[in-house]
Short mmCIF file of C-alpha atoms in Angstrom, two decimals:
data_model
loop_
_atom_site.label_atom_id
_atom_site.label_comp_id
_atom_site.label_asym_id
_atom_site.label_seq_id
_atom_site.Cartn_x
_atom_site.Cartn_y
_atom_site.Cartn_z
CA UNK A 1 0.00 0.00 0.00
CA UNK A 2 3.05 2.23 0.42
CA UNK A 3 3.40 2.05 -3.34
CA UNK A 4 -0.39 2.91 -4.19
CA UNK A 5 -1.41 4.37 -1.10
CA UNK A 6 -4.96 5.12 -2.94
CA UNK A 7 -5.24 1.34 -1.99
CA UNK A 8 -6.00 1.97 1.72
CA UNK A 9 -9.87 1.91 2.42
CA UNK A 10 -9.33 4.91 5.10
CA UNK A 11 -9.27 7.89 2.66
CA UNK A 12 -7.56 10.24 5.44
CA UNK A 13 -4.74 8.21 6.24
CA UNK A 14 -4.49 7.46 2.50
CA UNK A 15 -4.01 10.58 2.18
CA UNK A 16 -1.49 11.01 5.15
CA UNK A 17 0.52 8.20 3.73
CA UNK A 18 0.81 10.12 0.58
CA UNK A 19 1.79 13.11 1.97
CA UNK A 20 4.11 11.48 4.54
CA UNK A 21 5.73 9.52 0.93
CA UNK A 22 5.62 12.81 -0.93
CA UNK A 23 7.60 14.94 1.95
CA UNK A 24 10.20 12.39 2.67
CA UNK A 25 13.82 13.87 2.20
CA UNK A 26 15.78 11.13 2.45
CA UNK A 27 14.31 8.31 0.95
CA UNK A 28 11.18 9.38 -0.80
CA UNK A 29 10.52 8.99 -4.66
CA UNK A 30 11.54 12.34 -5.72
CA UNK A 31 14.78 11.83 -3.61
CA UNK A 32 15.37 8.68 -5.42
CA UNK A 33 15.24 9.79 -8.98
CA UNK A 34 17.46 12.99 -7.87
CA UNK A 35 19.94 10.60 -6.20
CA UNK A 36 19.50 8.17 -9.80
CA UNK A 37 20.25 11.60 -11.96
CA UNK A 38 23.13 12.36 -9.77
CA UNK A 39 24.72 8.92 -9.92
CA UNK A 40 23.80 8.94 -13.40
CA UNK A 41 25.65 12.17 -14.53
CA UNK A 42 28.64 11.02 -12.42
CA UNK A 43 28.99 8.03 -14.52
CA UNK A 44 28.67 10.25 -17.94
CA UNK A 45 31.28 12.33 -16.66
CA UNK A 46 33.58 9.64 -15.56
CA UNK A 47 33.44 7.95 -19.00
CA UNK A 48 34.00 11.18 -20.17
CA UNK A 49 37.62 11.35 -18.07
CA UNK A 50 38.32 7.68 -19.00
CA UNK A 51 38.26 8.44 -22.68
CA UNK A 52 39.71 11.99 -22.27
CA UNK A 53 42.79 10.06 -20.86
CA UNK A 54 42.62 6.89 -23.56
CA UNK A 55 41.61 4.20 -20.84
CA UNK A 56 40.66 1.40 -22.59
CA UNK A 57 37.50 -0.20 -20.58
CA UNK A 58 34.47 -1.71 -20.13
CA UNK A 59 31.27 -0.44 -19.13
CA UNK A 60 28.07 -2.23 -17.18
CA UNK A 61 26.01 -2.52 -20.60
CA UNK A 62 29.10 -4.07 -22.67
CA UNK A 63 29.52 -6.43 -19.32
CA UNK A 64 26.30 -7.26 -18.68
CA UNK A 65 26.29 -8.62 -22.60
CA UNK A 66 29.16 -10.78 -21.85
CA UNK A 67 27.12 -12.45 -19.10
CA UNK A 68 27.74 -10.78 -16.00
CA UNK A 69 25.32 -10.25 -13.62
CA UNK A 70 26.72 -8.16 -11.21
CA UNK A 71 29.24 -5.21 -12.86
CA UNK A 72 31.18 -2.29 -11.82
CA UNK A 73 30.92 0.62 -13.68
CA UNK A 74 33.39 0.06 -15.63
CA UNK A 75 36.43 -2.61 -15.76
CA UNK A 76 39.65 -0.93 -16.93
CA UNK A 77 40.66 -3.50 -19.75
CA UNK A 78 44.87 -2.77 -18.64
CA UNK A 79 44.97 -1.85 -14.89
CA UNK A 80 46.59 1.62 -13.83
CA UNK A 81 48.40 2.56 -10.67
CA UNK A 82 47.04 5.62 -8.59
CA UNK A 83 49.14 6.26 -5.64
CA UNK A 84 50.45 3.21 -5.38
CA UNK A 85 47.61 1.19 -5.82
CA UNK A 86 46.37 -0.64 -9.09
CA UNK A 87 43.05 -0.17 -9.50
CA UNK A 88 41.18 -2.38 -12.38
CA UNK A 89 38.18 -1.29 -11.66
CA UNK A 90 35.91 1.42 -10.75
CA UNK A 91 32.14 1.85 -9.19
CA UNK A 92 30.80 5.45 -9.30
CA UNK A 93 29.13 6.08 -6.27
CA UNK A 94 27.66 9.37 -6.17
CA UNK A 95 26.20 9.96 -2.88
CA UNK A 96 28.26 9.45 0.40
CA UNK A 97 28.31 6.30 2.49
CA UNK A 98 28.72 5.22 5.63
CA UNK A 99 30.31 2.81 7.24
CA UNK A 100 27.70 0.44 7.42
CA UNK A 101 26.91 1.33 3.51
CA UNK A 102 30.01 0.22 2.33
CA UNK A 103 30.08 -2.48 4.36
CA UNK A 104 27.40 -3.39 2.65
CA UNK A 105 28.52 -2.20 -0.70
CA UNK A 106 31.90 -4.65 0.02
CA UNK A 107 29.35 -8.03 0.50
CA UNK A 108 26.80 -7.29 -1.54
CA UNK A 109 28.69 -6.15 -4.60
CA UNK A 110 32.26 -5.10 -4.49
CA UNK A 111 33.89 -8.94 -3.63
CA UNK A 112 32.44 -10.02 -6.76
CA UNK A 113 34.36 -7.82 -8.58
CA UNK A 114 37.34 -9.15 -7.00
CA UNK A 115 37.56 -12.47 -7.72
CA UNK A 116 37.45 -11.56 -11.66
#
C-alpha cells in the first residue's frame, strides 16, 4: 500500500501516507530519482575522463552482454596505478556512504568484482 497508497480503504490516512511519501527527504521517490540523476551524470562524466585520458574499458552494458550479472561501472581492460595502488576497476558512487553502507557495498557487490 506504500506504493499505491490510494489502496488503503481509510481515505484520510491514505491521504497522510501520501503526503508522509511525498515529503520524505531522504528516501522518498523524488529523492530517489534525484539521487539516480546524480549517480547517473557522475557516470557520464567519468566515461568522459576515462576516454579523455585513452583508458581502454568496459562499461556495465558491454559487461552485462558478456554475461555478467553483477558489474562495476566500468572494468579498466589494462589496470593503472594511482598512488600506489592498481586499480582495475571502478564503481561510481555518487552519494556518500557510511560505514555500514560500504560495508554493505563490500558483500553485496564489491567482492564479486574481486575475484574476476
Amino acid at each position: 500500500m506504500l506504493r499505491d497508497p490510494s489502496q488503503i480503504p481509510d481515505g484520510v490516512l491514505a491521504n497522510q501516507v501520501y503526503q508522509c511519501i511525498v515529503n520524505d527527504c531522504c528516501y522518498g521517490p523524488l529523492v530517489d530519482c534525484i539521487k539516480h540523476a546524480i549517480g547517473h551524470e557522475h557516470e557520464v562524466l567519468l566515461r568522459d575522463l576515462l576516454l579523455e585520458k585513452n583508458l581502454s574499458f568496459l562499461d556495465e552494458d558491454q559487461l552485462r552482454a558478456k554475461g555478467y550479472d553483477k558489474t562495476p561501472d566500468f572494468i579498466l581492460q589494462v589496470p593503472v596505478a594511482v598512488e600506489g595502488h592498481i586499480i582495475h576497476w571502478i564503481e561510481s558512487k555518487a552519494s556518500f556512504g557510511d560505514e555500514c553502507s560500504h560495508h554493505a557495498y563490500l558483500h553485496d557487490q564489491f567482492w564479486s568484482y574481486w575475484n574476476r
